[in-house]
mmCIF file of C-alpha atoms in Angstrom:
data_model
loop_
_atom_site.group_PDB
_atom_site.id
_atom_site.type_symbol
_atom_site.label_atom_id
_atom_site.label_comp_id
_atom_site.label_asym_id
_atom_site.label_seq_id
_atom_site.Cartn_x
_atom_site.Cartn_y
_atom_site.Cartn_z
ATOM 1 C CA UNK A 1 70.227 57.162 77.138
ATOM 2 C CA UNK A 2 68.158 55.260 74.950
ATOM 3 C CA UNK A 3 71.081 52.871 74.394
ATOM 4 C CA UNK A 4 71.274 52.035 78.211
ATOM 5 C CA UNK A 5 67.625 51.316 78.284
ATOM 6 C CA UNK A 6 67.583 49.195 75.760
ATOM 7 C CA UNK A 7 70.233 47.247 77.305
ATOM 8 C CA UNK A 8 68.750 47.594 80.405
ATOM 9 C CA UNK A 9 65.480 45.981 78.989
ATOM 10 C CA UNK A 10 67.436 43.167 77.188
ATOM 11 C CA UNK A 11 69.334 42.271 80.324
ATOM 12 C CA UNK A 12 65.815 42.292 82.211
ATOM 13 C CA UNK A 13 64.564 39.588 79.427
ATOM 14 C CA UNK A 14 67.653 37.871 79.570
ATOM 15 C CA UNK A 15 66.814 37.378 83.579
ATOM 16 C CA UNK A 16 63.609 36.390 83.035
ATOM 17 C CA UNK A 17 64.290 33.797 80.408
ATOM 18 C CA UNK A 18 66.845 32.278 82.834
ATOM 19 C CA UNK A 19 64.514 32.077 85.773
ATOM 20 C CA UNK A 20 61.508 30.397 83.470
ATOM 21 C CA UNK A 21 64.392 27.643 81.927
ATOM 22 C CA UNK A 22 65.386 26.768 85.728
ATOM 23 C CA UNK A 23 61.581 26.806 86.842
ATOM 24 C CA UNK A 24 61.018 24.207 84.087
ATOM 25 C CA UNK A 25 63.924 22.091 85.142
ATOM 26 C CA UNK A 26 62.627 22.155 88.339
ATOM 27 C CA UNK A 27 59.344 21.208 87.657
ATOM 28 C CA UNK A 28 60.655 18.015 85.377
ATOM 29 C CA UNK A 29 62.296 16.876 88.626
ATOM 30 C CA UNK A 30 59.535 17.105 90.512
ATOM 31 C CA UNK A 31 57.945 14.835 87.528
ATOM 32 C CA UNK A 32 61.023 12.348 87.716
ATOM 33 C CA UNK A 33 60.424 12.211 91.065
ATOM 34 C CA UNK A 34 56.794 11.794 91.365
ATOM 35 C CA UNK A 35 57.131 9.260 88.273
ATOM 36 C CA UNK A 36 59.450 7.130 90.346
ATOM 37 C CA UNK A 37 56.927 6.585 93.023
ATOM 38 C CA UNK A 38 54.076 5.908 90.702
ATOM 39 C CA UNK A 39 53.052 2.741 89.413
ATOM 40 C CA UNK A 40 50.944 -0.479 90.041
ATOM 41 C CA UNK A 41 53.334 -1.335 92.374
ATOM 42 C CA UNK A 42 53.760 1.009 95.138
ATOM 43 C CA UNK A 43 56.855 2.226 96.163
ATOM 44 C CA UNK A 44 57.298 4.449 98.794
ATOM 45 C CA UNK A 45 59.711 7.403 98.368
ATOM 46 C CA UNK A 46 61.650 5.728 101.210
ATOM 47 C CA UNK A 47 62.022 2.647 99.623
ATOM 48 C CA UNK A 48 63.198 4.942 95.870
ATOM 49 C CA UNK A 49 65.421 6.266 97.813
ATOM 50 C CA UNK A 50 67.038 3.168 99.492
ATOM 51 C CA UNK A 51 66.478 1.796 95.914
ATOM 52 C CA UNK A 52 68.597 4.036 93.822
ATOM 53 C CA UNK A 53 71.386 3.948 96.802
ATOM 54 C CA UNK A 54 71.645 0.011 96.262
ATOM 55 C CA UNK A 55 69.747 -0.774 99.240
ATOM 56 C CA UNK A 56 66.354 -2.344 97.855
ATOM 57 C CA UNK A 57 65.284 -5.524 97.178
ATOM 58 C CA UNK A 58 65.512 -7.687 93.979
ATOM 59 C CA UNK A 59 62.147 -6.813 93.552
ATOM 60 C CA UNK A 60 62.513 -3.193 94.179
ATOM 61 C CA UNK A 61 65.687 -2.994 91.875
ATOM 62 C CA UNK A 62 63.810 -4.609 89.101
ATOM 63 C CA UNK A 63 60.786 -2.364 89.234
ATOM 64 C CA UNK A 64 62.708 0.722 89.101
ATOM 65 C CA UNK A 65 65.690 0.101 87.238
ATOM 66 C CA UNK A 66 64.445 -1.890 84.702
ATOM 67 C CA UNK A 67 60.829 -0.690 84.191
ATOM 68 C CA UNK A 68 60.139 3.094 85.355
ATOM 69 C CA UNK A 69 63.708 4.230 85.001
ATOM 70 C CA UNK A 70 64.250 4.223 81.406
ATOM 71 C CA UNK A 71 60.659 5.084 80.614
ATOM 72 C CA UNK A 72 61.139 8.045 82.588
ATOM 73 C CA UNK A 73 64.249 8.821 80.672
ATOM 74 C CA UNK A 74 62.684 7.793 77.412
ATOM 75 C CA UNK A 75 59.539 10.117 77.866
ATOM 76 C CA UNK A 76 61.830 12.974 78.698
ATOM 77 C CA UNK A 77 63.997 12.571 75.562
ATOM 78 C CA UNK A 78 61.033 12.346 73.376
ATOM 79 C CA UNK A 79 59.108 15.173 74.638
ATOM 80 C CA UNK A 80 62.285 17.538 74.036
ATOM 81 C CA UNK A 81 62.846 15.913 70.633
ATOM 82 C CA UNK A 82 59.537 16.404 69.613
ATOM 83 C CA UNK A 83 59.171 19.676 70.768
ATOM 84 C CA UNK A 84 62.716 20.922 69.303
ATOM 85 C CA UNK A 85 61.309 19.178 65.583
ATOM 86 C CA UNK A 86 58.317 21.306 66.024
ATOM 87 C CA UNK A 87 59.913 24.588 67.006
ATOM 88 C CA UNK A 88 62.217 24.184 64.071
ATOM 89 C CA UNK A 89 59.320 23.898 61.692
ATOM 90 C CA UNK A 90 57.573 26.884 63.051
ATOM 91 C CA UNK A 91 60.681 28.743 62.641
ATOM 92 C CA UNK A 92 61.481 27.374 58.540
ATOM 93 C CA UNK A 93 57.959 27.790 57.725
ATOM 94 C CA UNK A 94 57.331 31.067 59.828
ATOM 95 C CA UNK A 95 53.743 28.728 60.185
ATOM 96 C CA UNK A 96 52.660 28.602 63.802
ATOM 97 C CA UNK A 97 50.485 25.435 63.140
ATOM 98 C CA UNK A 98 53.973 23.367 62.145
ATOM 99 C CA UNK A 99 54.330 20.231 63.811
ATOM 100 C CA UNK A 100 55.507 17.173 62.802
ATOM 101 C CA UNK A 101 52.427 15.017 63.981
ATOM 102 C CA UNK A 102 50.373 17.132 61.844
ATOM 103 C CA UNK A 103 52.424 17.708 58.595
ATOM 104 C CA UNK A 104 52.577 13.709 58.287
ATOM 105 C CA UNK A 105 56.468 13.415 59.643
ATOM 106 C CA UNK A 106 55.324 11.414 62.339
ATOM 107 C CA UNK A 107 53.560 9.484 59.799
ATOM 108 C CA UNK A 108 56.128 8.289 57.592
ATOM 109 C CA UNK A 109 58.199 7.357 60.091
ATOM 110 C CA UNK A 110 55.607 5.515 61.406
ATOM 111 C CA UNK A 111 54.592 3.534 57.735
ATOM 112 C CA UNK A 112 58.069 2.140 57.602
ATOM 113 C CA UNK A 113 58.627 0.808 61.625
ATOM 114 C CA UNK A 114 54.945 -0.739 60.835
ATOM 115 C CA UNK A 115 56.791 -2.379 57.085
ATOM 116 C CA UNK A 116 59.318 -3.607 59.100
ATOM 117 C CA UNK A 117 57.093 -5.128 61.965
ATOM 118 C CA UNK A 118 55.206 -6.353 59.830
ATOM 119 C CA UNK A 119 57.320 -8.543 57.424
ATOM 120 C CA UNK A 120 59.377 -9.565 60.433
ATOM 121 C CA UNK A 121 58.888 -12.675 62.400
ATOM 122 C CA UNK A 122 58.276 -11.109 65.742
ATOM 123 C CA UNK A 123 58.072 -7.448 67.507
ATOM 124 C CA UNK A 124 60.166 -8.775 70.377
ATOM 125 C CA UNK A 125 63.213 -9.761 68.087
ATOM 126 C CA UNK A 126 63.291 -6.732 66.211
ATOM 127 C CA UNK A 127 66.548 -5.257 66.040
ATOM 128 C CA UNK A 128 66.438 -1.967 68.597
ATOM 129 C CA UNK A 129 69.008 -0.107 66.863
ATOM 130 C CA UNK A 130 67.318 -0.357 63.198
ATOM 131 C CA UNK A 131 64.441 1.013 64.376
ATOM 132 C CA UNK A 132 65.562 4.667 64.593
ATOM 133 C CA UNK A 133 67.267 4.433 61.527
ATOM 134 C CA UNK A 134 64.315 2.970 59.582
ATOM 135 C CA UNK A 135 61.809 5.464 61.175
ATOM 136 C CA UNK A 136 64.484 8.468 59.955
ATOM 137 C CA UNK A 137 63.768 6.906 56.568
ATOM 138 C CA UNK A 138 60.185 7.052 56.452
ATOM 139 C CA UNK A 139 60.235 10.672 58.158
ATOM 140 C CA UNK A 140 62.270 11.671 55.685
ATOM 141 C CA UNK A 141 60.566 10.542 52.688
ATOM 142 C CA UNK A 142 57.460 12.002 54.058
ATOM 143 C CA UNK A 143 59.328 15.510 54.541
ATOM 144 C CA UNK A 144 60.426 15.441 51.104
ATOM 145 C CA UNK A 145 57.156 14.773 49.510
ATOM 146 C CA UNK A 146 55.769 18.009 51.666
ATOM 147 C CA UNK A 147 59.162 19.860 51.003
ATOM 148 C CA UNK A 148 58.327 19.424 46.913
ATOM 149 C CA UNK A 149 54.510 19.650 46.847
ATOM 150 C CA UNK A 150 54.644 23.187 49.263
ATOM 151 C CA UNK A 151 57.720 24.893 47.919
ATOM 152 C CA UNK A 152 56.795 27.365 44.837
ATOM 153 C CA UNK A 153 59.367 28.695 42.642
ATOM 154 C CA UNK A 154 60.255 32.769 43.648
ATOM 155 C CA UNK A 155 57.939 32.358 46.885
ATOM 156 C CA UNK A 156 59.533 29.547 48.742
ATOM 157 C CA UNK A 157 57.559 27.279 51.313
ATOM 158 C CA UNK A 158 54.079 29.001 51.554
ATOM 159 C CA UNK A 159 53.137 28.261 55.200
ATOM 160 C CA UNK A 160 49.148 27.495 54.397
ATOM 161 C CA UNK A 161 50.138 25.323 51.515
ATOM 162 C CA UNK A 162 52.830 23.425 53.803
ATOM 163 C CA UNK A 163 50.135 22.852 56.414
ATOM 164 C CA UNK A 164 47.361 21.603 53.465
ATOM 165 C CA UNK A 165 49.921 19.108 52.049
ATOM 166 C CA UNK A 166 51.131 18.148 55.303
ATOM 167 C CA UNK A 167 47.937 17.285 56.530
ATOM 168 C CA UNK A 168 47.002 15.251 53.141
ATOM 169 C CA UNK A 169 49.908 13.039 53.478
ATOM 170 C CA UNK A 170 49.561 12.370 56.940
ATOM 171 C CA UNK A 171 45.932 11.242 56.158
ATOM 172 C CA UNK A 172 46.955 9.192 53.054
ATOM 173 C CA UNK A 173 49.907 7.191 55.149
ATOM 174 C CA UNK A 174 47.467 6.894 58.066
ATOM 175 C CA UNK A 175 45.166 5.458 55.122
ATOM 176 C CA UNK A 176 47.896 2.968 54.166
ATOM 177 C CA UNK A 177 48.924 2.053 57.782
ATOM 178 C CA UNK A 178 45.092 0.860 58.119
ATOM 179 C CA UNK A 179 45.581 -1.060 55.200
ATOM 180 C CA UNK A 180 48.683 -2.929 56.351
ATOM 181 C CA UNK A 181 46.957 -3.574 59.625
ATOM 182 C CA UNK A 182 44.335 -6.110 57.884
ATOM 183 C CA UNK A 183 47.259 -8.514 57.414
ATOM 184 C CA UNK A 184 49.198 -8.626 60.847
ATOM 185 C CA UNK A 185 48.775 -11.438 63.515
ATOM 186 C CA UNK A 186 46.811 -10.524 66.586
ATOM 187 C CA UNK A 187 50.407 -9.965 68.358
ATOM 188 C CA UNK A 188 51.693 -7.837 65.670
ATOM 189 C CA UNK A 189 48.117 -5.977 65.551
ATOM 190 C CA UNK A 190 47.955 -5.080 69.237
ATOM 191 C CA UNK A 191 52.059 -3.786 68.908
ATOM 192 C CA UNK A 192 51.151 -1.937 66.504
ATOM 193 C CA UNK A 193 47.858 -0.371 67.989
ATOM 194 C CA UNK A 194 49.642 0.407 70.976
ATOM 195 C CA UNK A 195 52.340 1.953 68.501
ATOM 196 C CA UNK A 196 50.232 4.014 66.848
ATOM 197 C CA UNK A 197 48.285 5.293 69.915
ATOM 198 C CA UNK A 198 51.623 7.068 71.057
ATOM 199 C CA UNK A 199 52.946 4.877 74.011
ATOM 200 C CA UNK A 200 56.044 4.727 75.695
ATOM 201 C CA UNK A 201 56.649 1.191 74.703
ATOM 202 C CA UNK A 202 60.168 1.309 73.980
ATOM 203 C CA UNK A 203 60.952 1.208 77.962
ATOM 204 C CA UNK A 204 64.376 -0.732 78.516
ATOM 205 C CA UNK A 205 67.755 1.068 78.443
ATOM 206 C CA UNK A 206 68.428 -0.557 74.924
ATOM 207 C CA UNK A 207 65.788 1.916 73.647
ATOM 208 C CA UNK A 208 67.534 4.571 75.580
ATOM 209 C CA UNK A 209 70.919 3.631 74.300
ATOM 210 C CA UNK A 210 69.358 3.461 70.412
ATOM 211 C CA UNK A 211 67.875 6.972 70.908
ATOM 212 C CA UNK A 212 70.708 8.567 72.659
ATOM 213 C CA UNK A 213 73.045 9.460 69.627
ATOM 214 C CA UNK A 214 70.292 11.082 67.502
ATOM 215 C CA UNK A 215 69.787 13.417 70.409
ATOM 216 C CA UNK A 216 73.435 14.203 71.265
ATOM 217 C CA UNK A 217 74.251 15.107 68.132
ATOM 218 C CA UNK A 218 71.260 17.414 66.933
ATOM 219 C CA UNK A 219 70.111 18.965 70.188
ATOM 220 C CA UNK A 220 73.653 20.835 70.227
ATOM 221 C CA UNK A 221 73.595 21.302 66.276
ATOM 222 C CA UNK A 222 69.997 22.819 66.501
ATOM 223 C CA UNK A 223 70.974 25.084 69.465
ATOM 224 C CA UNK A 224 73.771 26.396 67.403
ATOM 225 C CA UNK A 225 71.580 27.241 64.720
ATOM 226 C CA UNK A 226 69.143 29.513 66.950
ATOM 227 C CA UNK A 227 70.649 32.667 65.301
ATOM 228 C CA UNK A 228 69.756 31.369 61.788
ATOM 229 C CA UNK A 229 66.387 30.591 62.799
ATOM 230 C CA UNK A 230 65.928 34.234 64.109
ATOM 231 C CA UNK A 231 67.222 35.446 61.022
ATOM 232 C CA UNK A 232 64.892 33.140 59.067
ATOM 233 C CA UNK A 233 62.014 34.647 61.077
ATOM 234 C CA UNK A 234 62.702 38.145 59.318
ATOM 235 C CA UNK A 235 61.727 36.601 56.155
ATOM 236 C CA UNK A 236 64.024 35.012 52.677
ATOM 237 C CA UNK A 237 64.274 38.685 51.375
ATOM 238 C CA UNK A 238 65.554 40.309 54.509
ATOM 239 C CA UNK A 239 67.265 36.930 56.074
ATOM 240 C CA UNK A 240 69.308 36.773 52.351
ATOM 241 C CA UNK A 241 70.045 40.553 52.564
ATOM 242 C CA UNK A 242 71.871 39.900 55.625
ATOM 243 C CA UNK A 243 73.695 37.790 54.088
ATOM 244 C CA UNK A 244 71.967 34.271 55.090
ATOM 245 C CA UNK A 245 72.230 31.087 52.714
ATOM 246 C CA UNK A 246 68.179 30.723 52.948
ATOM 247 C CA UNK A 247 67.819 27.725 50.830
ATOM 248 C CA UNK A 248 70.559 25.937 52.077
ATOM 249 C CA UNK A 249 70.062 26.727 56.069
ATOM 250 C CA UNK A 250 66.485 25.693 55.824
ATOM 251 C CA UNK A 251 67.496 22.401 54.248
ATOM 252 C CA UNK A 252 69.747 21.934 57.054
ATOM 253 C CA UNK A 253 67.252 22.959 59.735
ATOM 254 C CA UNK A 254 64.485 20.518 58.022
ATOM 255 C CA UNK A 255 66.997 18.003 57.981
ATOM 256 C CA UNK A 256 67.401 17.968 61.651
ATOM 257 C CA UNK A 257 63.771 18.310 62.665
ATOM 258 C CA UNK A 258 63.146 14.961 60.301
ATOM 259 C CA UNK A 259 66.173 13.392 62.474
ATOM 260 C CA UNK A 260 64.432 14.495 65.785
ATOM 261 C CA UNK A 261 61.058 13.765 64.885
ATOM 262 C CA UNK A 262 61.632 10.383 63.038
ATOM 263 C CA UNK A 263 64.485 8.837 65.767
ATOM 264 C CA UNK A 264 61.767 10.265 68.601
ATOM 265 C CA UNK A 265 59.173 8.231 66.973
ATOM 266 C CA UNK A 266 60.770 5.025 66.496
ATOM 267 C CA UNK A 267 60.738 4.433 70.304
ATOM 268 C CA UNK A 268 57.420 6.340 71.680
ATOM 269 C CA UNK A 269 54.804 5.488 68.266
ATOM 270 C CA UNK A 270 52.782 8.189 67.334
ATOM 271 C CA UNK A 271 52.727 10.832 69.894
ATOM 272 C CA UNK A 272 51.095 14.340 68.199
ATOM 273 C CA UNK A 273 50.692 17.777 69.281
ATOM 274 C CA UNK A 274 53.865 17.897 71.441
ATOM 275 C CA UNK A 275 55.562 19.773 68.711
ATOM 276 C CA UNK A 276 52.929 21.835 68.656
ATOM 277 C CA UNK A 277 52.491 22.917 72.425
ATOM 278 C CA UNK A 278 55.892 22.789 73.473
ATOM 279 C CA UNK A 279 57.116 26.119 71.466
ATOM 280 C CA UNK A 280 53.927 27.813 71.627
ATOM 281 C CA UNK A 281 53.901 27.607 75.554
ATOM 282 C CA UNK A 282 57.582 28.057 75.486
ATOM 283 C CA UNK A 283 57.299 31.221 73.302
ATOM 284 C CA UNK A 284 54.708 32.929 75.481
ATOM 285 C CA UNK A 285 57.421 31.950 78.722
ATOM 286 C CA UNK A 286 60.390 33.428 77.043
ATOM 287 C CA UNK A 287 59.443 35.493 73.810
ATOM 288 C CA UNK A 288 60.912 34.669 70.059
ATOM 289 C CA UNK A 289 64.688 34.466 70.403
ATOM 290 C CA UNK A 290 65.634 31.075 69.776
ATOM 291 C CA UNK A 291 68.604 31.421 72.069
ATOM 292 C CA UNK A 292 65.960 30.699 74.716
ATOM 293 C CA UNK A 293 63.157 29.473 72.963
ATOM 294 C CA UNK A 294 64.653 26.374 71.778
ATOM 295 C CA UNK A 295 65.894 25.142 75.459
ATOM 296 C CA UNK A 296 62.371 26.470 76.534
ATOM 297 C CA UNK A 297 60.694 24.191 73.859
ATOM 298 C CA UNK A 298 62.524 21.082 75.017
ATOM 299 C CA UNK A 299 61.836 21.532 78.713
ATOM 300 C CA UNK A 300 57.690 22.308 78.144
ATOM 301 C CA UNK A 301 57.864 19.195 75.496
ATOM 302 C CA UNK A 302 60.011 16.948 78.000
ATOM 303 C CA UNK A 303 57.426 17.853 81.204
ATOM 304 C CA UNK A 304 54.164 17.520 78.752
ATOM 305 C CA UNK A 305 55.375 13.615 77.791
ATOM 306 C CA UNK A 306 56.825 12.856 81.204
ATOM 307 C CA UNK A 307 53.265 13.931 83.090
ATOM 308 C CA UNK A 308 51.148 12.452 80.413
ATOM 309 C CA UNK A 309 53.080 8.729 80.492
ATOM 310 C CA UNK A 310 52.781 9.237 84.263
ATOM 311 C CA UNK A 311 48.773 10.233 84.695
ATOM 312 C CA UNK A 312 48.627 7.369 81.609
ATOM 313 C CA UNK A 313 49.996 4.552 84.231
ATOM 314 C CA UNK A 314 47.567 6.023 87.508
ATOM 315 C CA UNK A 315 44.371 7.256 86.069
ATOM 316 C CA UNK A 316 42.939 3.485 84.989
ATOM 317 C CA UNK A 317 45.445 0.814 87.027
ATOM 318 C CA UNK A 318 45.999 -1.791 86.402
ATOM 319 C CA UNK A 319 45.647 -0.567 82.657
ATOM 320 C CA UNK A 320 47.225 1.980 81.254
ATOM 321 C CA UNK A 321 46.234 5.063 78.868
ATOM 322 C CA UNK A 322 49.016 5.681 76.080
ATOM 323 C CA UNK A 323 50.523 9.013 76.633
ATOM 324 C CA UNK A 324 49.895 9.816 72.959
ATOM 325 C CA UNK A 325 46.183 9.879 74.038
ATOM 326 C CA UNK A 326 46.415 12.280 77.059
ATOM 327 C CA UNK A 327 48.583 14.643 74.568
ATOM 328 C CA UNK A 328 45.940 14.694 71.931
ATOM 329 C CA UNK A 329 43.148 15.812 74.579
ATOM 330 C CA UNK A 330 44.873 18.651 75.106
ATOM 331 C CA UNK A 331 46.413 19.138 71.969
ATOM 332 C CA UNK A 332 43.310 18.832 69.603
ATOM 333 C CA UNK A 333 41.546 21.506 71.228
ATOM 334 C CA UNK A 334 44.571 23.905 71.291
ATOM 335 C CA UNK A 335 45.309 23.215 67.573
ATOM 336 C CA UNK A 336 41.624 24.206 66.851
ATOM 337 C CA UNK A 337 42.110 27.388 68.950
ATOM 338 C CA UNK A 338 44.966 28.772 66.784
ATOM 339 C CA UNK A 339 43.942 27.818 64.101
ATOM 340 C CA UNK A 340 40.461 29.878 64.764
ATOM 341 C CA UNK A 341 43.171 32.850 65.282
ATOM 342 C CA UNK A 342 45.324 32.251 62.299
ATOM 343 C CA UNK A 343 44.429 34.546 59.375
#
């Protein structure tokens, strides 16, 4: 009888989680449609539909296919990647405040991208497909530094030490980036300032193509590791008792998180807090099991960045507010709220 009740409860949870995922998917589709109709140049819903099916004018084709659609797709991809990275970091460190932006991983990626931009002749000629690789190198360096400074033999990764170390590393890297801006030309400074604010600057199909391979490889891999994350949440001793190779799995998951964050930051700039807010909201909606938490985090992150980027294009037309600023307006108070509730 008790076993039957547990099965029914589990089934209800699965059904609820599935419904939540479907609703989040529907909200993303709605935001996608609204975003296609939003911008300085007005396109009515009918004109958007006509253009999608090949009946638009050359100007409408240019606006929709060359400017808006790639930017929308990148917003969705970046939101999913950053939220998944944050979810992994929170699971691996058992720290609810872990986020690739707060921990300095995004800053590490940005530093290498900035170094490249500083010494490359022009920002427009920078090899697009090289940027995710460079960002990945920077993110890996920052993550390695944080891991080494946070790890304590016999105790593993200490959540509080990891958070404080990450904040320190992020501050140090940000200072180095500010110093680097002093040698930039006005054109490059404008590019770097926009990048640091978290603008979806890589808004053409080449950037989509550059980012896509990383997500195609890493997203299925992290979904496959959902059970491992569930086990790691039980603590190192329990996970080892269940036969999980804790250190190896933790390093693999950290590498995935760094790969997702670094590649996404290379085309979106320094958008912070997505990896913090996405997993937290998803956890409230579907619970702590990573089989549902990971997809829900990705969907919440995509929705958050897409809505922020769409609003940023509307609020101060013809000027734009970077998506990173709008996300930070929500994320900073939320981070302080979580910090006040963390023991």
